[in-house]
Coordinates of N, CA and C in Angstrom, one line a residue:
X180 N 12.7 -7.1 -15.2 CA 11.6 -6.3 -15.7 C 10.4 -6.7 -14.9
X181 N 10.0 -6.1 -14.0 CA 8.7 -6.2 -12.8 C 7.7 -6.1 -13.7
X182 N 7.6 -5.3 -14.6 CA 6.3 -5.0 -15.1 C 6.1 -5.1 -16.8
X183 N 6.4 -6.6 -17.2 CA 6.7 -7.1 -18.6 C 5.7 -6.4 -19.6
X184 N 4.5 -7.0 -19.2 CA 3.0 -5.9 -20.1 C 3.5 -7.1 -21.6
X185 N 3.9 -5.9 -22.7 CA 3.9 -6.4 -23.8 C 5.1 -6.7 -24.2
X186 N 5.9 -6.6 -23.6 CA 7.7 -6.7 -23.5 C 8.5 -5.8 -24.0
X187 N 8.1 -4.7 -24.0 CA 8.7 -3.8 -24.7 C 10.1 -3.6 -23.7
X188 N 10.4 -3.5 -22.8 CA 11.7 -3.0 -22.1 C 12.2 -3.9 -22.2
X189 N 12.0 -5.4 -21.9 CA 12.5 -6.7 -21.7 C 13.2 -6.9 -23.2
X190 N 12.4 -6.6 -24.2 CA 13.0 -6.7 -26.0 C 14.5 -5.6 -25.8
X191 N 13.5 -4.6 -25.7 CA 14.7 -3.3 -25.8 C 16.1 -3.7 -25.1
X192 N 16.0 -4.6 -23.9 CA 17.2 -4.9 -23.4 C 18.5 -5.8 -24.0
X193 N 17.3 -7.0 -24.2 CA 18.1 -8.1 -24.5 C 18.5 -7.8 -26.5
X194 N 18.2 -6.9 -26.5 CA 19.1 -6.2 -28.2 C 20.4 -5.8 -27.8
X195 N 21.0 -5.8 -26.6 CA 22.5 -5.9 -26.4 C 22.7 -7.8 -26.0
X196 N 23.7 -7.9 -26.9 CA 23.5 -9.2 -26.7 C 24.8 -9.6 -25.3
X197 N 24.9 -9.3 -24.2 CA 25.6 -9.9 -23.2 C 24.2 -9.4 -22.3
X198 N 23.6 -9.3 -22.5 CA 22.4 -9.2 -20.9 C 21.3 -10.3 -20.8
X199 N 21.0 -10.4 -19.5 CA 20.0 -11.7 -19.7 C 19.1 -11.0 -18.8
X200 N 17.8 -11.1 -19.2 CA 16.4 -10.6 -18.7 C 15.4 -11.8 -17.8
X201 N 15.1 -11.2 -16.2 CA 14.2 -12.1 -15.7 C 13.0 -11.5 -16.0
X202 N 11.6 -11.3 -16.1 CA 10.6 -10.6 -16.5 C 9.6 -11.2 -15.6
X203 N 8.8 -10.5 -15.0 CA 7.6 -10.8 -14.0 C 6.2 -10.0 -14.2
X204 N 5.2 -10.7 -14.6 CA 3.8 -9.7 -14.5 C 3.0 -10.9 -14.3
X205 N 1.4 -10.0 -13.4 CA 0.7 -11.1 -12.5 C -0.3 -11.2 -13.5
X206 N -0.5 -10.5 -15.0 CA -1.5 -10.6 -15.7 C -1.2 -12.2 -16.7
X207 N -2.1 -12.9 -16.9 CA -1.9 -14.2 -17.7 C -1.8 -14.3 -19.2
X208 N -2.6 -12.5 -19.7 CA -2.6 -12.4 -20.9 C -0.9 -12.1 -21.4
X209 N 0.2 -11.7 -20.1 CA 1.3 -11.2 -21.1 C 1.7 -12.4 -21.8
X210 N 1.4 -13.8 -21.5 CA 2.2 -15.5 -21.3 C 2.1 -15.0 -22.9
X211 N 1.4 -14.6 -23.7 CA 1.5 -14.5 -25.0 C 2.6 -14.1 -25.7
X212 N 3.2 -12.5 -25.0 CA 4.0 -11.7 -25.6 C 5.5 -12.4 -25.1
X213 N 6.0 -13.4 -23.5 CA 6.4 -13.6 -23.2 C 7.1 -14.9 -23.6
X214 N 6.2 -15.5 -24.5 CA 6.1 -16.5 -25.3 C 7.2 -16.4 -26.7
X215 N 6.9 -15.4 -27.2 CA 7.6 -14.8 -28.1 C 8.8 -14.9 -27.8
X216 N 9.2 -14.2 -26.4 CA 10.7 -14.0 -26.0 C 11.8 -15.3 -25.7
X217 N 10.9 -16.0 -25.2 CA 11.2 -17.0 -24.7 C 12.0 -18.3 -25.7
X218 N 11.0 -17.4 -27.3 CA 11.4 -18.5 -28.6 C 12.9 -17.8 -28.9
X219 N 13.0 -16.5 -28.7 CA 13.5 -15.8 -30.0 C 15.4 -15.8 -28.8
X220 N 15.1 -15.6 -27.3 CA 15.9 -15.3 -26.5 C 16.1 -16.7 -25.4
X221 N 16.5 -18.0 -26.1 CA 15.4 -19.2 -24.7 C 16.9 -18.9 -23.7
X222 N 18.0 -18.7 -24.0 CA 19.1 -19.0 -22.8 C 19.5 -17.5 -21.6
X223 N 18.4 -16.8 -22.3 CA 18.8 -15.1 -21.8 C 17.8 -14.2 -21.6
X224 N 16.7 -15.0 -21.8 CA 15.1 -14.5 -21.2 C 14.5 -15.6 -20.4
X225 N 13.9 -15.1 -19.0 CA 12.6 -16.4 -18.3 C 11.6 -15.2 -18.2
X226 N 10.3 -16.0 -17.9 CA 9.3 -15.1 -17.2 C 8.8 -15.9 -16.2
X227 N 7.9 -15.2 -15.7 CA 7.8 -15.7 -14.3 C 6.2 -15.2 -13.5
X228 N 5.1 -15.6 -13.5 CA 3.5 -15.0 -13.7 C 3.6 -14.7 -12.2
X229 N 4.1 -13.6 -11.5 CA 4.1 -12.9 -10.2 C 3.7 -12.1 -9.8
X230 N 3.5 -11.5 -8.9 CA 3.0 -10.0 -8.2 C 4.7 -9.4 -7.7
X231 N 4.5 -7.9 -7.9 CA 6.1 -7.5 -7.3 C 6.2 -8.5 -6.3
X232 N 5.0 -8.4 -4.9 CA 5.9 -8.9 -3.3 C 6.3 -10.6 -3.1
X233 N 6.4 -10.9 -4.8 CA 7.3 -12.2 -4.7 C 8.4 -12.2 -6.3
X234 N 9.2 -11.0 -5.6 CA 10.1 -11.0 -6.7 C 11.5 -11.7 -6.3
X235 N 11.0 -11.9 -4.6 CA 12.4 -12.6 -4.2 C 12.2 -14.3 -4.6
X236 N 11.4 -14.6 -4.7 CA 11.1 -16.3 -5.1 C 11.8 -16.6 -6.5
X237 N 12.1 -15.3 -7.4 CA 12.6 -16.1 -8.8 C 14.1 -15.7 -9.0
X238 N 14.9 -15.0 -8.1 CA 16.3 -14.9 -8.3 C 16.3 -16.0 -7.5
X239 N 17.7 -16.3 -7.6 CA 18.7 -17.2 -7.2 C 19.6 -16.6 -6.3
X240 N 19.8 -17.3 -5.0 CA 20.2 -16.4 -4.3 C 22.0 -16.3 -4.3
X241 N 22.6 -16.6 -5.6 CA 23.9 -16.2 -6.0 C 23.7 -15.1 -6.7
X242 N 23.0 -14.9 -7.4 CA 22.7 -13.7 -8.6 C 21.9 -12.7 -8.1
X243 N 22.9 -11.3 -8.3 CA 22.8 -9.7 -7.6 C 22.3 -9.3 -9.4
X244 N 20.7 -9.1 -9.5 CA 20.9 -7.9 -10.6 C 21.3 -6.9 -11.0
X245 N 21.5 -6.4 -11.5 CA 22.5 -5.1 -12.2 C 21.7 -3.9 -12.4
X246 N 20.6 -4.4 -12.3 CA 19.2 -3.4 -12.5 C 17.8 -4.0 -12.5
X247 N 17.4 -3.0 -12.0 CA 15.5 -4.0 -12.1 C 14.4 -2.6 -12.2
X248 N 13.5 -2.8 -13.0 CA 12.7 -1.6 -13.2 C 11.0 -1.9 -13.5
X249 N 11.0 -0.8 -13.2 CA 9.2 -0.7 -12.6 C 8.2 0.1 -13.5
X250 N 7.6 -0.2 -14.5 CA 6.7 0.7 -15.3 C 5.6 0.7 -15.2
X251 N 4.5 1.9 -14.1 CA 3.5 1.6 -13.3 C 2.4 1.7 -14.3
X252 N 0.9 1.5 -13.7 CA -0.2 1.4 -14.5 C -0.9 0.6 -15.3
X253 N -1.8 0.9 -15.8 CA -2.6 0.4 -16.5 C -1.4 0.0 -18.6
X254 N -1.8 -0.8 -18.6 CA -0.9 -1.2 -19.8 C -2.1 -1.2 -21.2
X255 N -1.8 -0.5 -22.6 CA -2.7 -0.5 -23.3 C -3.7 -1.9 -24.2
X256 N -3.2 -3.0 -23.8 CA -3.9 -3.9 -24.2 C -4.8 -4.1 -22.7
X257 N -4.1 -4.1 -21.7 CA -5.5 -4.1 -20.4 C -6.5 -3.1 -21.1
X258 N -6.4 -1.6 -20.8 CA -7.6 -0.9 -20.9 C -8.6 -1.3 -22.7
X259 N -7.6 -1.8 -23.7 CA -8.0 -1.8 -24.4 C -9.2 -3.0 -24.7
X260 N -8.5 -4.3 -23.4 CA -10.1 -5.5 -23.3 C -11.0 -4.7 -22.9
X261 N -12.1 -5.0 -23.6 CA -13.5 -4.6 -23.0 C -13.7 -5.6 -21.7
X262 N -13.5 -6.9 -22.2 CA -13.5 -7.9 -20.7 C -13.1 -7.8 -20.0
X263 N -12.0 -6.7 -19.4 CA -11.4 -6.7 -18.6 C -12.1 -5.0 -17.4
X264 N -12.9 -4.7 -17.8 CA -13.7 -3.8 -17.2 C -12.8 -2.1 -16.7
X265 N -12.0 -2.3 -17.7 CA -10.5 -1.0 -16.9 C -11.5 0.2 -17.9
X266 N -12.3 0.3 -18.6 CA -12.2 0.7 -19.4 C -13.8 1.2 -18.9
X267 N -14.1 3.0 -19.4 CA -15.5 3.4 -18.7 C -16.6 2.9 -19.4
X268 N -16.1 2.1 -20.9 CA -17.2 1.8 -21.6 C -17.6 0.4 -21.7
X269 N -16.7 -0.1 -20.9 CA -16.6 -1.9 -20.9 C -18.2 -2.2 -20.3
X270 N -18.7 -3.0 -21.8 CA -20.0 -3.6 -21.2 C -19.8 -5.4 -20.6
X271 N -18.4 -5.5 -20.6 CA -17.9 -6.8 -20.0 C -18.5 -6.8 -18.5
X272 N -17.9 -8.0 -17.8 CA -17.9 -8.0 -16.3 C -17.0 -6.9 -15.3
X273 N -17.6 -6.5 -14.5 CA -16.9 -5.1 -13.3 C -15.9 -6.3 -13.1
X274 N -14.6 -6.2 -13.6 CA -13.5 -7.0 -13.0 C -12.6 -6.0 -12.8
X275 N -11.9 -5.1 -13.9 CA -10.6 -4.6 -12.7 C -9.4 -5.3 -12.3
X276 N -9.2 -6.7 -12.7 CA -8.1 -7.6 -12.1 C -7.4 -7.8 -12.8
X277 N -6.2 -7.2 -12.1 CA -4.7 -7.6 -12.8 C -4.0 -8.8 -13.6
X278 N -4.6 -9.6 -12.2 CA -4.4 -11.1 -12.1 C -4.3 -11.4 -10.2
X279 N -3.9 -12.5 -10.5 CA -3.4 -13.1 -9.0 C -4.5 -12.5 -8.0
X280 N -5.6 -12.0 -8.0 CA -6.3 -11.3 -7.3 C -7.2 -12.0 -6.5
X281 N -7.5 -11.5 -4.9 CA -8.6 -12.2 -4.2 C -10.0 -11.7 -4.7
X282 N -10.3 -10.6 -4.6 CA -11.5 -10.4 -5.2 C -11.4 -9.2 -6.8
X283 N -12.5 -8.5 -7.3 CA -13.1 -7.5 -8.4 C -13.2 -6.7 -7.9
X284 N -13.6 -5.8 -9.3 CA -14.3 -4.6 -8.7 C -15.9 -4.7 -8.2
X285 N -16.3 -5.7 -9.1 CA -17.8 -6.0 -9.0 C -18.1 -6.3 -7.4
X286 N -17.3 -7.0 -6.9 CA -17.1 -7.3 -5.5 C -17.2 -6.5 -5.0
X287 N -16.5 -5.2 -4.3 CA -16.2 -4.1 -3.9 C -17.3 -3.1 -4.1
X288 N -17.5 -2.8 -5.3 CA -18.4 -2.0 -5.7 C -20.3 -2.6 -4.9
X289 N -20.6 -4.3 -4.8 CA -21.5 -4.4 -4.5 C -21.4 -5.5 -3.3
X290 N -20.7 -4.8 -2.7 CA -20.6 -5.7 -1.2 C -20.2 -4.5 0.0
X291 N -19.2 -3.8 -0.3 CA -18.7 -2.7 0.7 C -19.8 -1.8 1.4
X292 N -19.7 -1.4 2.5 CA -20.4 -0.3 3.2 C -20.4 0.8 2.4
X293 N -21.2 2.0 2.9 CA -21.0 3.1 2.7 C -19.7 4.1 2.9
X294 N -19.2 3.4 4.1 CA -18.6 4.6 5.1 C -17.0 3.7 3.7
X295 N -16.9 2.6 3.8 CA -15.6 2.0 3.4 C -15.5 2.4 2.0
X296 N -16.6 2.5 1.2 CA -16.8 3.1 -0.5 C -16.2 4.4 -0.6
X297 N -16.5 5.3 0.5 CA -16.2 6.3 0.8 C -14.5 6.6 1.0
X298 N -14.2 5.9 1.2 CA -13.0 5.8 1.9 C -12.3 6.1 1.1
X299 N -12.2 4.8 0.2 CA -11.4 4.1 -0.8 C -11.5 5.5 -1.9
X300 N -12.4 6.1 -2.1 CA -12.9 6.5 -3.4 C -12.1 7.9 -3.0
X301 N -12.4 8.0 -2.1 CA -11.8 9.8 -1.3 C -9.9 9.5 -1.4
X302 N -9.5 8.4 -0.6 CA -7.9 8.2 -0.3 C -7.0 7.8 -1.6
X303 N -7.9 6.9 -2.2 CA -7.0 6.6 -3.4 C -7.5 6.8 -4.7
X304 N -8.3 7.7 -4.6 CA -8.4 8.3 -6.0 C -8.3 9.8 -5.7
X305 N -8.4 10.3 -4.1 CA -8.0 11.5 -4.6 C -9.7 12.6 -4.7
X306 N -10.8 11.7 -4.9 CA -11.9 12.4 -5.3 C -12.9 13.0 -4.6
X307 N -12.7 14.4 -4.0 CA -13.6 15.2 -2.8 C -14.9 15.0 -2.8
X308 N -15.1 14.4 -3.9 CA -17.2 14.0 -4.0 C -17.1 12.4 -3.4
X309 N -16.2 11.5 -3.2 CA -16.6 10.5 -2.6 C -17.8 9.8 -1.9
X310 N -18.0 10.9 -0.8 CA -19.2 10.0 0.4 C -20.6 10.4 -0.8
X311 N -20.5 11.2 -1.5 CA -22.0 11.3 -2.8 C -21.5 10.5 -3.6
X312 N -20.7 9.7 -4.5 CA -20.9 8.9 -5.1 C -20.9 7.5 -4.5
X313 N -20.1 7.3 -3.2 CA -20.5 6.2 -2.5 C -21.7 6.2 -2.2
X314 N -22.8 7.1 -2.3 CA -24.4 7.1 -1.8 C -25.0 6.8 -2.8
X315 N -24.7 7.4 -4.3 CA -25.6 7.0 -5.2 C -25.2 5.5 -5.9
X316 N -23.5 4.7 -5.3 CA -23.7 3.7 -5.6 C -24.4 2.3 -4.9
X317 N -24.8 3.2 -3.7 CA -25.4 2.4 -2.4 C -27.0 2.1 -2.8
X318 N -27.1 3.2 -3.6 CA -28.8 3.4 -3.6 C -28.9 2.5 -5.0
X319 N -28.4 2.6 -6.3 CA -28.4 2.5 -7.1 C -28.2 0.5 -7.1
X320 N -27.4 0.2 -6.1 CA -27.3 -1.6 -5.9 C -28.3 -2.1 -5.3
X321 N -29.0 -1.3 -4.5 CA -30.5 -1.7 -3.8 C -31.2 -2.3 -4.8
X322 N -31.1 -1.4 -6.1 CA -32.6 -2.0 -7.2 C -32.1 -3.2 -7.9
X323 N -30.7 -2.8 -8.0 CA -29.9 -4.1 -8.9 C -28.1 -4.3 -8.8
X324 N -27.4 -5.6 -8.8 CA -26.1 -5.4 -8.6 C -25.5 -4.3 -9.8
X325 N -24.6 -3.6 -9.3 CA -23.6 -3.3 -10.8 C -22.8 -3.9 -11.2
X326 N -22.8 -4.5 -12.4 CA -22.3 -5.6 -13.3 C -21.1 -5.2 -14.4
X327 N -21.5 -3.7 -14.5 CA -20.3 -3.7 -15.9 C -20.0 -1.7 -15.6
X328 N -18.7 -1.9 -16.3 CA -18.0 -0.9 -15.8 C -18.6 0.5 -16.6
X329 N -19.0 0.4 -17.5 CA -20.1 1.3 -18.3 C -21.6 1.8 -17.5
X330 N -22.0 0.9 -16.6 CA -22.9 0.8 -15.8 C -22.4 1.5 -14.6
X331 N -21.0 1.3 -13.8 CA -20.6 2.2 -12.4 C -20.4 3.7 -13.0
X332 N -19.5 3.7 -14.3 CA -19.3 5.1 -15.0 C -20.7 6.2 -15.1
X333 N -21.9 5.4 -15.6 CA -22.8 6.3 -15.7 C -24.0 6.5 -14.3
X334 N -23.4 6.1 -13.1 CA -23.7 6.3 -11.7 C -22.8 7.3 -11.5
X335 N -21.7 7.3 -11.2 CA -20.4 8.6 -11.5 C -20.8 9.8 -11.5
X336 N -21.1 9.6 -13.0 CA -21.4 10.5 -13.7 C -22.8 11.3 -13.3
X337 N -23.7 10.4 -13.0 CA -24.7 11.1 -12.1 C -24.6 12.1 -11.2
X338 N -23.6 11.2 -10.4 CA -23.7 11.9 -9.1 C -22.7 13.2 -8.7
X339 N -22.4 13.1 -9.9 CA -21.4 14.0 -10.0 C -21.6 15.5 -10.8
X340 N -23.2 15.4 -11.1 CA -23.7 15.7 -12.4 C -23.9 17.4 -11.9
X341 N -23.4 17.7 -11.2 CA -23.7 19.5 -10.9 C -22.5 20.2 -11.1
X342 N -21.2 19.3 -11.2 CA -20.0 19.8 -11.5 C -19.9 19.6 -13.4
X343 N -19.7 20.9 -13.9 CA -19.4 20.1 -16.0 C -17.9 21.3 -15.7
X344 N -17.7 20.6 -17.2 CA -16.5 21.4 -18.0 C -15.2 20.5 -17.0
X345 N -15.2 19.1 -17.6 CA -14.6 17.9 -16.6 C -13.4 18.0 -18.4
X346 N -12.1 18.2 -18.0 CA -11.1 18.0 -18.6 C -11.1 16.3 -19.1
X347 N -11.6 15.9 -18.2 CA -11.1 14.1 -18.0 C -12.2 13.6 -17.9
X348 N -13.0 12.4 -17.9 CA -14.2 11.6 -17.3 C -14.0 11.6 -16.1
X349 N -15.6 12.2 -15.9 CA -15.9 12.1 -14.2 C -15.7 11.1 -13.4
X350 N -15.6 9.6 -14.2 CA -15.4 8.7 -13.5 C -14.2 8.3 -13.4
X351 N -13.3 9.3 -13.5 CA -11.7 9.1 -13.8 C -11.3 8.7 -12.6
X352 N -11.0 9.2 -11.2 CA -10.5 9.5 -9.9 C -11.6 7.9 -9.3
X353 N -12.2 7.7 -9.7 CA -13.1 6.5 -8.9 C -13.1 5.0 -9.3
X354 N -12.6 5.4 -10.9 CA -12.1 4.1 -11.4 C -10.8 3.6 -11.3
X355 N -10.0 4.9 -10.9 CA -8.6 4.6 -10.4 C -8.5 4.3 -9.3
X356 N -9.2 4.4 -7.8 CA -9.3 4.3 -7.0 C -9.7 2.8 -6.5
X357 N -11.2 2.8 -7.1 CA -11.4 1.0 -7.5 C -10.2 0.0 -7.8
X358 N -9.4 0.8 -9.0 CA -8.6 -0.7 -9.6 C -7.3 -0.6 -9.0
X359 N -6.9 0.8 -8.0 CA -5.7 0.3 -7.3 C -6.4 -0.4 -6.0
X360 N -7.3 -0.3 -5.3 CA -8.2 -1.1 -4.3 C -7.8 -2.7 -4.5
X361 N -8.8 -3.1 -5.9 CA -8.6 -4.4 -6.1 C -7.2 -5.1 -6.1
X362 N -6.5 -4.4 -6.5 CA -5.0 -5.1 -7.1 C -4.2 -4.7 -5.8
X363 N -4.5 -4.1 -5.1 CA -3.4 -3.9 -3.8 C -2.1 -3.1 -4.3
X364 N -2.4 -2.2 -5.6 CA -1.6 -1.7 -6.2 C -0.3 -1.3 -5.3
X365 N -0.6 -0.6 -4.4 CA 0.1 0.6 -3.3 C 1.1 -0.5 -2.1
X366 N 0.5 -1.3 -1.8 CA 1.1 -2.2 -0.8 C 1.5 -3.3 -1.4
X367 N 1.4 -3.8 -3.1 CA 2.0 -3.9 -4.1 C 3.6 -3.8 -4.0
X368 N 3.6 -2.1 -4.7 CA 4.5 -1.7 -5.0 C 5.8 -1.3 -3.6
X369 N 5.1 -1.0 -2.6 CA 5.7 -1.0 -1.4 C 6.7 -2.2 -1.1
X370 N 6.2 -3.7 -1.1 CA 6.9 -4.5 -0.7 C 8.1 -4.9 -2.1
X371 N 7.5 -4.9 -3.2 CA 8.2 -5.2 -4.2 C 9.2 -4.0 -4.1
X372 N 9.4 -2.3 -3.8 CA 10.4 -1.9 -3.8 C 11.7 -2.4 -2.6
X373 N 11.1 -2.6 -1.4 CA 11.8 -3.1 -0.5 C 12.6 -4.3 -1.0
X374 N 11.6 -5.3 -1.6 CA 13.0 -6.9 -2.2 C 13.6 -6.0 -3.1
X375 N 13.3 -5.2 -3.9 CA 14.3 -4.5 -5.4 C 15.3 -4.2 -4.5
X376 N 15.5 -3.3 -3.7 CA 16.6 -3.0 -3.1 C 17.6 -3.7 -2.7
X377 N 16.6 -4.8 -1.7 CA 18.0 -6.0 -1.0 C 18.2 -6.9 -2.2
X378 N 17.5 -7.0 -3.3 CA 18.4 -7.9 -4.2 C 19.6 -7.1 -5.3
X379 N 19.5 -6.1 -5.5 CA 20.7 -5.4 -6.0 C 21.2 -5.5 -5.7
X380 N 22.6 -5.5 -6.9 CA 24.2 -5.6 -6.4 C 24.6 -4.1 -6.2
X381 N 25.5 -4.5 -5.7 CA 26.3 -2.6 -4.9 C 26.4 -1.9 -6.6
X382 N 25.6 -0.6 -6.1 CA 25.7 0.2 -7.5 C 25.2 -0.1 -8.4
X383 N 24.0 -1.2 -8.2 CA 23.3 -1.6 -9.1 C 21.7 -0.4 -9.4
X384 N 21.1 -0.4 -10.6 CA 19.7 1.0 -10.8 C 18.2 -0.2 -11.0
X385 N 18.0 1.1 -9.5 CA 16.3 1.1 -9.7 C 15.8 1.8 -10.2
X386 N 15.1 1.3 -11.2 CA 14.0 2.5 -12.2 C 13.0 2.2 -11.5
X387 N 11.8 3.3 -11.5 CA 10.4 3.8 -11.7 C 9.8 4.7 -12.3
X388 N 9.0 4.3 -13.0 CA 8.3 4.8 -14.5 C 6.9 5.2 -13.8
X389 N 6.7 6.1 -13.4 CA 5.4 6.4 -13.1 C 4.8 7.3 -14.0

């Protein structure tokens, strides 16, 4: 289970009682839920606090899994920390981090160029207003850092402010863009599907839950 979160798949599994579950997530807050498993399942659950592109460090290299699966995104106790900044109203710290991470969003948001804000915001979120809200977050860090994720949302939302009748928050496409940035979500998932493959046994299933 690559993507433990609250353990829900990892539970659901080991309710057949001949399966044993390895479980990996880079966040520190799952050690809680993982904790639980650990009491209730100790000879047929491990966890393991990783990023996919070191899923090959916790098999053994006699043991071919039978299956391994991927359930992408944001998980509802992340968006639901306010501390954790996933969230458009988090008056917490601009963090964004999964875990295991080199830098934030606060970082990114108040260190990057124009042209590279641009980039990021346009390629991995997808958002055609990019190089205008990379401008009004350039101008808007001159007077002061941006500190909290409720603070980048209502820059966003500025600059975005000639477009209404938004199905979604305007800052939807830029906050997604940000927190796959930070987390290396994409080259992430890239390397972690490459080991899922070579460690399956013949005829063994890869899930992805996107």
């Amino acid at each position: 289970d690559c993507t433990f979160g609250g353990g829900g798949y990892s539970h659901a599994i080991l309710k057949h009682p001949l399966t044993k579950v390895c479980a990996i997530d880079r966040d520190e807050l799952t050690l809680r839920y993982a904790n639980l498993l650990i009491k209730k399942f100790p000879k047929r659950f491990s966890f393991f606090q990783k990023k996919f592109s070191e899923l090959n460090s916790i098999i053994e290299s006699n043991l071919k899994p039978r299956a391994i699966i991927f359930d992408l995104g944001l998980s509802s106790f992340q968006l639901s920390d306010q501390e954790r900044g996933f969230s458009f109203k988090s008056k917490g710290f601009l963090s964004m981090q999964m875990g295991i991470n080199k830098y934030s969003a606060y970082d990114v948001v108040n260190t990057l160029d124009k042209k590279n804000l641009a980039n990021i915001i346009k390629t991995l979120g997808e958002e055609k207003d990019g190089k205008i809200i990379a401008s009004e977050i350039i101008k808007y860090r001159l007077k002061k850092p941006i500190e909290t994720s409720e603070e980048l949302a209502s820059i966003i939302t500025f600059a975005k402010k000639k477009h209404k009748n938004y199905s979604k928050n305007p800052a939807t496409k830029t906050f997604q863009a940000i927190r796959i940035f930070v987390n290396q979500e994409l080259s992430e998932l890239i390397l972690g599907l490459i080991v899922a493959t070579q460690l399956l046994s013949n005829g063994g299933i890869l899930a992805v839950v996107s």
